Coordinates of C-alpha atoms (C1' of nucleotides) in Angstrom, one line a residue:
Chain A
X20 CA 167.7 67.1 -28.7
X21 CA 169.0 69.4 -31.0
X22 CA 168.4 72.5 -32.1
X23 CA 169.1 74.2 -35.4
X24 CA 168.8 77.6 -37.0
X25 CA 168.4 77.3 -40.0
X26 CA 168.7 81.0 -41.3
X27 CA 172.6 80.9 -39.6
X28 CA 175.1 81.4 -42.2
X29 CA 176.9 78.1 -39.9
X30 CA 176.7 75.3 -42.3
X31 CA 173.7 72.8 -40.9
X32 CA 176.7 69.8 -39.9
X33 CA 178.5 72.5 -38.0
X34 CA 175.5 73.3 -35.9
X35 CA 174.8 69.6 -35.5
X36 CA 178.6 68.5 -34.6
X37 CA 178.8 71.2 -32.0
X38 CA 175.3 70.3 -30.7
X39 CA 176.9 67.3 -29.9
X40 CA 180.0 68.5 -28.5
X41 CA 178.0 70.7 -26.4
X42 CA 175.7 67.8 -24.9
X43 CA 179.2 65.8 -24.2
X44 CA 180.9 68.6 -22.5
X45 CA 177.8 69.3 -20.0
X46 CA 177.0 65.5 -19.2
X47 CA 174.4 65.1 -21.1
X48 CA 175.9 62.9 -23.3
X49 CA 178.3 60.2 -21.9
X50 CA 181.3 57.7 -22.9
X51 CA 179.8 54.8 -23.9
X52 CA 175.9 56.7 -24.8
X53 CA 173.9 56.2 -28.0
X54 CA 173.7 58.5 -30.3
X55 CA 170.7 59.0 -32.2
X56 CA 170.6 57.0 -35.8
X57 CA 171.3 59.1 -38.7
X58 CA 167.9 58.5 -39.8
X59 CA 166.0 59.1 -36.9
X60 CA 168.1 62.4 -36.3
X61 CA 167.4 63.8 -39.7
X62 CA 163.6 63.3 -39.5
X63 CA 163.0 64.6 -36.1
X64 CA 165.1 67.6 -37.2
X65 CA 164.1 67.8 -40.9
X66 CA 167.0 67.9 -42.4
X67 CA 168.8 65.6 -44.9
X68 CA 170.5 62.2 -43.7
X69 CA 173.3 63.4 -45.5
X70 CA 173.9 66.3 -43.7
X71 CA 174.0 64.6 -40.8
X72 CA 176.2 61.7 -42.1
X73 CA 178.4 64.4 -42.4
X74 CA 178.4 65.7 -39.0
X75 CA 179.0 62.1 -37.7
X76 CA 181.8 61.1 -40.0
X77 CA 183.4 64.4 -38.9
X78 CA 183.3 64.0 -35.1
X79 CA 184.8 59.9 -35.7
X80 CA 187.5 61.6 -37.3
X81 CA 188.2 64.1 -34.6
X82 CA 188.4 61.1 -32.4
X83 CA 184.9 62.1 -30.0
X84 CA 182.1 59.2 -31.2
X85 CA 182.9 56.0 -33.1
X86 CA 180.6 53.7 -35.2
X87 CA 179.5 50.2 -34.8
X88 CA 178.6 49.2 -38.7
X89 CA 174.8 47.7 -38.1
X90 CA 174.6 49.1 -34.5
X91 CA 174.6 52.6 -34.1
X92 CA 177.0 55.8 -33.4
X93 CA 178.6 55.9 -29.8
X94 CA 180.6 58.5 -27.6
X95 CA 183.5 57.4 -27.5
X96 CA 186.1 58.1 -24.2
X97 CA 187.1 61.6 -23.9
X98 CA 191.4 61.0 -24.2
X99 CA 193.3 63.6 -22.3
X100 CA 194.8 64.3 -25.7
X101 CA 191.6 65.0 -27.2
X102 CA 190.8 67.3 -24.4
X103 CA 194.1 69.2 -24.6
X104 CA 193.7 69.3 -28.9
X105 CA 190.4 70.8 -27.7
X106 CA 191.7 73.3 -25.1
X107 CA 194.5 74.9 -26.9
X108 CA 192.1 75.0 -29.6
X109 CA 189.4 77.6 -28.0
X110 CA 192.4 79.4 -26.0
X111 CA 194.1 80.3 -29.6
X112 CA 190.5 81.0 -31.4
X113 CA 189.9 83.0 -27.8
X114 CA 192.9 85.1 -27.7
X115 CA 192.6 87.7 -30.1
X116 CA 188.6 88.6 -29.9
X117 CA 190.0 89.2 -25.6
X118 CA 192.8 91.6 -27.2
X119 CA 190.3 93.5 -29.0
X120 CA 187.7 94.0 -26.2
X121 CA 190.7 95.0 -24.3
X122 CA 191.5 97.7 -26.7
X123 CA 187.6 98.8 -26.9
X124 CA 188.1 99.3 -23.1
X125 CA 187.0 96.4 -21.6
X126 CA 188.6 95.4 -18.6
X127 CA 189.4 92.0 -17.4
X128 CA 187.7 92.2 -14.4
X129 CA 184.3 93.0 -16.3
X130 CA 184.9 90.4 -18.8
X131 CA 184.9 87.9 -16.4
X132 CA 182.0 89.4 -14.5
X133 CA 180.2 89.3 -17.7
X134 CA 180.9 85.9 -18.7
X135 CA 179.2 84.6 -15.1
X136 CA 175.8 85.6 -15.8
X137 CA 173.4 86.0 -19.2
X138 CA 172.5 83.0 -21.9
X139 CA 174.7 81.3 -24.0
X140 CA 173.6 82.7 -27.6
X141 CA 175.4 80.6 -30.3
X142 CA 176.2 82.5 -33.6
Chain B
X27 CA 200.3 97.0 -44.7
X28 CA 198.1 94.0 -44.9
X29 CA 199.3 90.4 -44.6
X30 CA 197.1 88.2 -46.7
X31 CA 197.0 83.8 -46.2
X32 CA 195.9 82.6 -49.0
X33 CA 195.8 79.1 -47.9
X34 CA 193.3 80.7 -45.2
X35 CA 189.6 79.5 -45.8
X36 CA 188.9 82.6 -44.4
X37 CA 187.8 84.8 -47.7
X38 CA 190.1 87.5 -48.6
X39 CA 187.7 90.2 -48.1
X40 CA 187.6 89.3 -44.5
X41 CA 191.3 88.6 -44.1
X42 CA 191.6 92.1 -45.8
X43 CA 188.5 93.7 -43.2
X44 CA 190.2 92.6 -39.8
X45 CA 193.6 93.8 -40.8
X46 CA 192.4 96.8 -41.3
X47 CA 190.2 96.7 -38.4
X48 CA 193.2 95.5 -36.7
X49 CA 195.7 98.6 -37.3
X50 CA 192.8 100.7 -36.7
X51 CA 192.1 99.1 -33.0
X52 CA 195.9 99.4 -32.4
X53 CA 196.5 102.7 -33.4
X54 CA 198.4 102.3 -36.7
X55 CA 195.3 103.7 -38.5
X56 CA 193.2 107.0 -37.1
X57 CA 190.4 108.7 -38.0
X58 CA 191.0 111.1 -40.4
X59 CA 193.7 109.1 -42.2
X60 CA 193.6 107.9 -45.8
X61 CA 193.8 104.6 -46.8
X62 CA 195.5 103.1 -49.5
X63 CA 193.6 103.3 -53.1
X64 CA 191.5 100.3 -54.3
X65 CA 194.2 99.7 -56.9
X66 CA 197.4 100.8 -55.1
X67 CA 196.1 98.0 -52.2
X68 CA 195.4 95.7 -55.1
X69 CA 198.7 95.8 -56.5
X70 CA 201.0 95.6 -53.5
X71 CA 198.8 92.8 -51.9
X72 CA 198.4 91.1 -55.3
X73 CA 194.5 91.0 -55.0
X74 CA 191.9 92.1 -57.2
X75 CA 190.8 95.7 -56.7
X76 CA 186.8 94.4 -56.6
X77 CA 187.9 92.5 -53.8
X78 CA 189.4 95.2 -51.9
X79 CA 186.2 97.4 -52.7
X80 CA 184.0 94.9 -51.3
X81 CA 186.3 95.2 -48.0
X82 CA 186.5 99.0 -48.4
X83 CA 182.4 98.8 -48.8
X84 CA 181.8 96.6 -45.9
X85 CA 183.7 98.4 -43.5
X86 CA 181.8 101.6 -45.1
X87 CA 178.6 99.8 -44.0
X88 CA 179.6 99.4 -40.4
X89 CA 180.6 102.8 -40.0
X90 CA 184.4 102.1 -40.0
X91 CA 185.3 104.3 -42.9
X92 CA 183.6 106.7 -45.0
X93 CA 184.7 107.3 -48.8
X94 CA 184.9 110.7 -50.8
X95 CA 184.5 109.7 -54.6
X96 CA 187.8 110.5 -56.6
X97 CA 189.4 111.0 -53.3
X98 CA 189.5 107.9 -51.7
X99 CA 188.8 106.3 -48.0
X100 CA 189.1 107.4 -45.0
X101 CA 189.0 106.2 -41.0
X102 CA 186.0 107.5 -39.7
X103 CA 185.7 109.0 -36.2
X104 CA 185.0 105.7 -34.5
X105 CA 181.4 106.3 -33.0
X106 CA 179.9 105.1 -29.6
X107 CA 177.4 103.2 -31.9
X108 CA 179.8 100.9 -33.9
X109 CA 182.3 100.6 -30.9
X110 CA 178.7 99.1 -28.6
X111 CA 178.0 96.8 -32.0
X112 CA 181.8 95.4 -31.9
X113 CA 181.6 94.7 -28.8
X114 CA 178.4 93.1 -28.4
X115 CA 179.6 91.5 -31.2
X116 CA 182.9 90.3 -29.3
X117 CA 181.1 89.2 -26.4
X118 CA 178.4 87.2 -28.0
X119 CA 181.4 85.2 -30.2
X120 CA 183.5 85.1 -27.2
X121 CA 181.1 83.4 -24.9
X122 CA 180.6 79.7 -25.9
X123 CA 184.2 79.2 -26.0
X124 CA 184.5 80.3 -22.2
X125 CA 181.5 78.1 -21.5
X126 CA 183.4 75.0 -23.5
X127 CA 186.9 76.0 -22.0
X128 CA 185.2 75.7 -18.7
X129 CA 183.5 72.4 -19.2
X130 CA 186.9 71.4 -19.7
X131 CA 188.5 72.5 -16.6
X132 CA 189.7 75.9 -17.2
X133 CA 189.0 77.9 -14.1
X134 CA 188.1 81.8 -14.7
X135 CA 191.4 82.7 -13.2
X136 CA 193.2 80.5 -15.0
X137 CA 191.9 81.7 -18.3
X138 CA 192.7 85.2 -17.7
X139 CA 196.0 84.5 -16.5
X140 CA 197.0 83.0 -19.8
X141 CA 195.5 85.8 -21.5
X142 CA 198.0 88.5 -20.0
X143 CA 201.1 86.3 -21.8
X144 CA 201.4 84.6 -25.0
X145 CA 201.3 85.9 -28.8
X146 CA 198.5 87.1 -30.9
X147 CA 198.1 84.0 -33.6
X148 CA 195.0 84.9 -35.5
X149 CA 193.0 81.8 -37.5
Chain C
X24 CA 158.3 90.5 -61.4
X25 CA 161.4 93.1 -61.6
X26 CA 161.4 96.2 -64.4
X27 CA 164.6 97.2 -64.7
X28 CA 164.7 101.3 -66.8
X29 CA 168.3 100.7 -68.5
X30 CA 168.2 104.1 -69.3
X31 CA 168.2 105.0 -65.9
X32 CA 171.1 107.0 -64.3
X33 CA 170.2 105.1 -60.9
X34 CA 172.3 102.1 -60.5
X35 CA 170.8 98.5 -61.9
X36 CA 171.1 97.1 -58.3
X37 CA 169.3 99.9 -56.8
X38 CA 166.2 99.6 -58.9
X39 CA 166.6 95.8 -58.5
X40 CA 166.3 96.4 -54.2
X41 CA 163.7 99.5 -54.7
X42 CA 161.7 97.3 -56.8
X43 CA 162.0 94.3 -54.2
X44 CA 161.2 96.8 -51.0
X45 CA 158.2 98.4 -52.7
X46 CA 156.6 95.0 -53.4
X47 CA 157.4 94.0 -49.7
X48 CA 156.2 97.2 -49.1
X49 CA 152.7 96.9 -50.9
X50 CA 152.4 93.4 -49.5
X51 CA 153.3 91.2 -52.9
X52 CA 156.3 89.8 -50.5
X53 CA 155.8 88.9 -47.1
X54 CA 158.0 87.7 -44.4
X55 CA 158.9 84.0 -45.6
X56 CA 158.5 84.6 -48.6
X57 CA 161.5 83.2 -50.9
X58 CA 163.1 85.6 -53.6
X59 CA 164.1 84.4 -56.9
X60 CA 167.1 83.0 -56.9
X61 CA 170.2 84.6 -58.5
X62 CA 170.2 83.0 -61.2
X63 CA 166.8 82.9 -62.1
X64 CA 166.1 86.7 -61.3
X65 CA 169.4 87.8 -63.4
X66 CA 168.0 85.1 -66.5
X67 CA 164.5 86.9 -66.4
X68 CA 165.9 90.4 -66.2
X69 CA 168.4 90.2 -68.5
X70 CA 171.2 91.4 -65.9
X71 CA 174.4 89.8 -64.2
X72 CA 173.7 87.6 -61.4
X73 CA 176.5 89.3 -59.7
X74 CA 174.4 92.6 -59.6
X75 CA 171.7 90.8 -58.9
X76 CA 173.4 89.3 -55.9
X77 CA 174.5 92.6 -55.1
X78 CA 171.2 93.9 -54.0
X79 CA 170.4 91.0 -52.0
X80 CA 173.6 91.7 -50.0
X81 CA 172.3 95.6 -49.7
X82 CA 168.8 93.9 -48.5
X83 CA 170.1 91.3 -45.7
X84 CA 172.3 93.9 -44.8
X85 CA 170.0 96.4 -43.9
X86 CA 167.7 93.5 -42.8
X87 CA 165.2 93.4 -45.1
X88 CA 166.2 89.9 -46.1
X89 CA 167.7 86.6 -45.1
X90 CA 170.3 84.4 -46.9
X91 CA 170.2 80.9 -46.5
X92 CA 173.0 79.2 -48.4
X93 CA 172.6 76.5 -51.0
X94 CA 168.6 77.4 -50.0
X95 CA 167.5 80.7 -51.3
X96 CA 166.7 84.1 -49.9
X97 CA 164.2 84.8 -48.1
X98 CA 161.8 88.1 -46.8
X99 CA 162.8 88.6 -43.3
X100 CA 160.2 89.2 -40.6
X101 CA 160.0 93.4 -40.1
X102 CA 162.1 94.3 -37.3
X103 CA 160.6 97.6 -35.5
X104 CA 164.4 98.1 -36.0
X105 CA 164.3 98.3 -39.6
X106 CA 161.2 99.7 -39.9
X107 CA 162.5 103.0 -37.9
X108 CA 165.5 103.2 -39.8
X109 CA 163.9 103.4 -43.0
X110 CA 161.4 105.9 -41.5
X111 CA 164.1 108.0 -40.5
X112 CA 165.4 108.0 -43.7
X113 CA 162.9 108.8 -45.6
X114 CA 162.0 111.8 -43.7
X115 CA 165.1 113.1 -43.7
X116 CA 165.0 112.9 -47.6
X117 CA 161.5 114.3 -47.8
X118 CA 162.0 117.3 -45.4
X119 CA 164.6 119.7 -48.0
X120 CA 161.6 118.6 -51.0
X121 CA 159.3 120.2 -48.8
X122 CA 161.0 123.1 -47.5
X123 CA 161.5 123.7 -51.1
X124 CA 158.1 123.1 -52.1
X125 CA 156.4 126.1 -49.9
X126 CA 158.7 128.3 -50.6
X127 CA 157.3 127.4 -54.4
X128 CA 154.2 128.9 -52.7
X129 CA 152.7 125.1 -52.0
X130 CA 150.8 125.7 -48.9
X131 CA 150.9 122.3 -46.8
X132 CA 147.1 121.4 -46.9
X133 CA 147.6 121.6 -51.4
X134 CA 150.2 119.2 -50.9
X135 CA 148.5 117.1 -48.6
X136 CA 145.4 117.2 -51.8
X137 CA 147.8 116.9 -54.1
X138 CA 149.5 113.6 -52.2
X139 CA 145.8 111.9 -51.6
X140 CA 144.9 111.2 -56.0
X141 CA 147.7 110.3 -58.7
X142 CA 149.4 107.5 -59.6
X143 CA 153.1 106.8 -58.4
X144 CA 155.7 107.4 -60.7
X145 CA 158.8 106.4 -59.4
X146 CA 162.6 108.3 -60.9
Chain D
X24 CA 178.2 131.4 -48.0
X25 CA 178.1 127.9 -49.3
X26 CA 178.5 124.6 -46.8
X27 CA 180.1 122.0 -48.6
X28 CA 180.4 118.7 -47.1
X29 CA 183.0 116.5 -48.5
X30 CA 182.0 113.4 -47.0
X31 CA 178.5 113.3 -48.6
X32 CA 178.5 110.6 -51.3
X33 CA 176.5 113.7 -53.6
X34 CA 178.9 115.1 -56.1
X35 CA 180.7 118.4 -54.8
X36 CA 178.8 120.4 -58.1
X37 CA 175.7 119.6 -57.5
X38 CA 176.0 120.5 -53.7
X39 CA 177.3 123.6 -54.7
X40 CA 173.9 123.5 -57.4
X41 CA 171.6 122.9 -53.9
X42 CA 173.2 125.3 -52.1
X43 CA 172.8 128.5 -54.6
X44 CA 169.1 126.4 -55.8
X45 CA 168.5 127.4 -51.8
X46 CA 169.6 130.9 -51.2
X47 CA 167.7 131.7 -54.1
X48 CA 164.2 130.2 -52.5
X49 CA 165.0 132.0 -49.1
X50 CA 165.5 135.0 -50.9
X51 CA 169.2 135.5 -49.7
X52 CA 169.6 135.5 -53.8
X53 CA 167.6 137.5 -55.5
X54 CA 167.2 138.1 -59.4
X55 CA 169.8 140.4 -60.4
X56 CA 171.9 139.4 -57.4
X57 CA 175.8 139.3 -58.4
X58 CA 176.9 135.3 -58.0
X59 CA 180.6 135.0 -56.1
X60 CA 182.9 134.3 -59.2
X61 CA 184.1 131.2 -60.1
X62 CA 187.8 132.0 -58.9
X63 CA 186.3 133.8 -55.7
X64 CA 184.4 130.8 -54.7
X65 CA 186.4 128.6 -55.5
X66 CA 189.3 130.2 -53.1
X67 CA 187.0 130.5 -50.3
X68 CA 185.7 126.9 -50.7
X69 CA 188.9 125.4 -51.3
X70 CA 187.0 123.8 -54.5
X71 CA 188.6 123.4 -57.5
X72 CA 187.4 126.2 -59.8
X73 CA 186.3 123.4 -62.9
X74 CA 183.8 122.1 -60.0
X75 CA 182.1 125.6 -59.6
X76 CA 182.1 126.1 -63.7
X77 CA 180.3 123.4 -64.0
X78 CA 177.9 123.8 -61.5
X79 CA 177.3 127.5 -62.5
X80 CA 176.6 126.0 -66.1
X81 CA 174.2 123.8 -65.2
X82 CA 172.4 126.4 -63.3
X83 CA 172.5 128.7 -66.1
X84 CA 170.9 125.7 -68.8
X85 CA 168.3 125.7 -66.3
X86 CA 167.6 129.3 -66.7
X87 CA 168.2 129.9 -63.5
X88 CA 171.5 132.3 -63.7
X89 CA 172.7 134.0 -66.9
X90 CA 176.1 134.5 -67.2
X91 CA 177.6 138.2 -68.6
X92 CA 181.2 137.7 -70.3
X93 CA 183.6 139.2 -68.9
X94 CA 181.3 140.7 -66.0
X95 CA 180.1 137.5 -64.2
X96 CA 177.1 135.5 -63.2
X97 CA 173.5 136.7 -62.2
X98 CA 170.6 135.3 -60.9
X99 CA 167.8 135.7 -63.8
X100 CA 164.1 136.6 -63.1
X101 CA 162.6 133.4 -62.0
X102 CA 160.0 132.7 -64.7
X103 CA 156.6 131.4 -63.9
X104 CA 157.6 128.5 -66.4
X105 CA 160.9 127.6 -64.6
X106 CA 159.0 127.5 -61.2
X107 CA 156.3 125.3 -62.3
X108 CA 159.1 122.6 -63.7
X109 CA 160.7 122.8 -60.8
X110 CA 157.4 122.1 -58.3
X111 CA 156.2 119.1 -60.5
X112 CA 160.1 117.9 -60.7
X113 CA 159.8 118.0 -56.7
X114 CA 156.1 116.8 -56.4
X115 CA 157.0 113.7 -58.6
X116 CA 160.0 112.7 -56.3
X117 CA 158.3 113.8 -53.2
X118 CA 155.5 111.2 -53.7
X119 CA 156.8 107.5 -53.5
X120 CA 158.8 108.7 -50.4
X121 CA 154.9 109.5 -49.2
X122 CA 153.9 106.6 -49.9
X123 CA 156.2 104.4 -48.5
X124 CA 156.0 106.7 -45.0
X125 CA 152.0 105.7 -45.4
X126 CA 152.6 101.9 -45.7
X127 CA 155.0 102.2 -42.8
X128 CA 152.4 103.7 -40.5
X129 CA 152.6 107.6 -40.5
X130 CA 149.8 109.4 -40.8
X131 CA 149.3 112.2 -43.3
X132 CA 149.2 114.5 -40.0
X133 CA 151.9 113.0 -38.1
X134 CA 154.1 113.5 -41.2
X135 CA 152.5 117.1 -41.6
X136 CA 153.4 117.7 -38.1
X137 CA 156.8 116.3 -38.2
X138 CA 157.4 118.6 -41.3
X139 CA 156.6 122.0 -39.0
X140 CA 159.4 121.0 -36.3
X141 CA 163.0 120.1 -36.8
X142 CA 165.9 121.5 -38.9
X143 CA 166.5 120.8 -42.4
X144 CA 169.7 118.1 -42.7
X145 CA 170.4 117.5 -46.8
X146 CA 171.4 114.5 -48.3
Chain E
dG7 C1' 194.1 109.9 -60.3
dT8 C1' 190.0 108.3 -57.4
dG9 C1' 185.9 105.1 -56.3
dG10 C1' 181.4 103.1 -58.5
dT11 C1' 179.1 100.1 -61.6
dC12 C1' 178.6 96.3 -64.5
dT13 C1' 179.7 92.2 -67.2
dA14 C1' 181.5 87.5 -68.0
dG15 C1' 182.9 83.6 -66.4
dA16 C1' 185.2 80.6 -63.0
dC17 C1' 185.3 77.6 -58.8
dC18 C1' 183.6 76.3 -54.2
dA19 C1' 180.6 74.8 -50.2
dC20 C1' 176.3 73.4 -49.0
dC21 C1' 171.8 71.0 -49.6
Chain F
dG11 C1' 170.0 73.3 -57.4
dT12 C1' 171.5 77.3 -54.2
dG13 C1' 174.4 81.4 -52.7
dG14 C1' 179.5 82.9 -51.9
dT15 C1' 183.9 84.2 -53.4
dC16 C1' 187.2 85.7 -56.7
dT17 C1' 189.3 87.2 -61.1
dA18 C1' 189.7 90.0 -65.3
dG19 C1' 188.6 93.7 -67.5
dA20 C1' 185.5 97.4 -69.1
dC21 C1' 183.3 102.1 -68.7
dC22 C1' 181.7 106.0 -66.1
dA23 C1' 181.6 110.2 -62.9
dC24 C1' 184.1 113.1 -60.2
dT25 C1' 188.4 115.7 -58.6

DNA sequence: GTGGTCTAGACCACC
DNA sequence: GTGGTCTAGACCACT
């Protein structure tokens, strides 16, 4: 299932391609899983086939779901080089928002306390 | 000074608001100083001066800086109020990346370890 | 339907986002309810789009409005937020009119009267 | 004494305008009354003394001060004609600020109420 | 000199 | 089609 909001300023194929990462990365999509058709994705989530085309052809070329012309869209297996791409990724986008709350006079200690408890509020 | 990318996709506005924000968080900037003019910052960063106004006007808006007409900008005394926004505002960006880094195998100690080393790239 | 007074000192986008709050205001726009579009608005009224746009900026940011890209804007739902922000700011504009008033030897019940019948001429 | 405030976005003369417009109501300026001169002022301000001439200039085209040549400016008798102007000039701006308070839920008394308490913050 | 407003017109991303 | 960004250049009010 996925969720969309549409009054985000995060483009619609953005939400939808991390919708899917998310899924993958807590289990609930796995190597070798179906994803839903382009078709039936954009009517259950009213929004335009394209704009999920979109999301798809993105995450093939990142190297996370391939396509099987007449069958479907599948997740594909998670390389360890994928997974590292992906880490260092989050770690540089990470660093400087830590710096700042460092420098607001947030301690380390009560980041990490804070980040074990509450919601995870996308955008 | 302000370091612009122009290959960013970042807008320039933006680039032009967290520099600013930037020197202010590291002490470069203090309340009470004056920044440079619309047009002086124009000229040596090679922008247009609406685009450094709509910076200078956004940064107004959030309580960073105040502006005297005819006299220019200023750093404003950095209020409880914004500093509780900007870091809400932190925290709520910082989140889903923790979660993600997680997923992946990043242990909370681990993470803040790498944190305390390592350079500042930004986007 | 916007009416712009070019002869005005108040700035264009100013009467452009009193105009759009007092018909939110009077109940002619309710919450998700779509704006004219930029373009359209700025044909009809005979003004840049970029002023037009402007305004909306001022709007969403004081959260009057949402923007959704390649979509429209929108009349946000009323956040008690908003709501006592504006309230605020009105009364902190109406009390020196006031003061002013009674010592014009305007006793408070007149102005009450006086505030019941009239039409509404606004600048 | 005048209280300037060089942060407000409202132009240093007409401040200075508010400021004298006030004294005179509470009766700390009364007709006859010797105005500061324009060099005087201006020291103990730290205004530039083009800033007070102009504001002393409007206030005398308003027939509010009258100026002597060579001996300096004076508060003039406050004609019945000048006071009227001035109470419809403030019941005509007073009044869409009343009504949007209205539509936002105060109550004639409550805003009657709020009007008895509280000091009186301009701009 | 300063910032504030406005116009005109361009290009882009998204839907 | 939509809004978002950016440029270029003009005029104004204020100091």
């Amino acid at each position: 299932m996925i969720l969309i909001d549409m009054r985000s300023s995060k483009p619609l194929y953005e939400q939808i391609k991390e919708s899917i990462r998310s899924q993958m990365v807590h289990g609930a999509l796995r190597p070798g899983d179906k994803l839903p058709s382009v078709r039936e994705l954009a009517q259950s989530a009213a929004i335009n086939p394209n704009t999920i085309q979109k999301a798809y052809r993105d995450l093939e070329a990142e190297g996370l779901i391939y396509t099987v012309p007449g069958k479907g869209c599948f997740v594909a297996e998670t390389s360890a080089n994928a997974k590292e791409n992906r880490k260092q990724e989050l770690l540089k986008a990470i660093r400087p928002l830590w710096t700042e709350l460092r420098y607001l006079g947030v301690a380390d200690e009560e980041l990490v306390r804070h980040m074990k408890g509450g919601k995870n509020d996308d955008d």
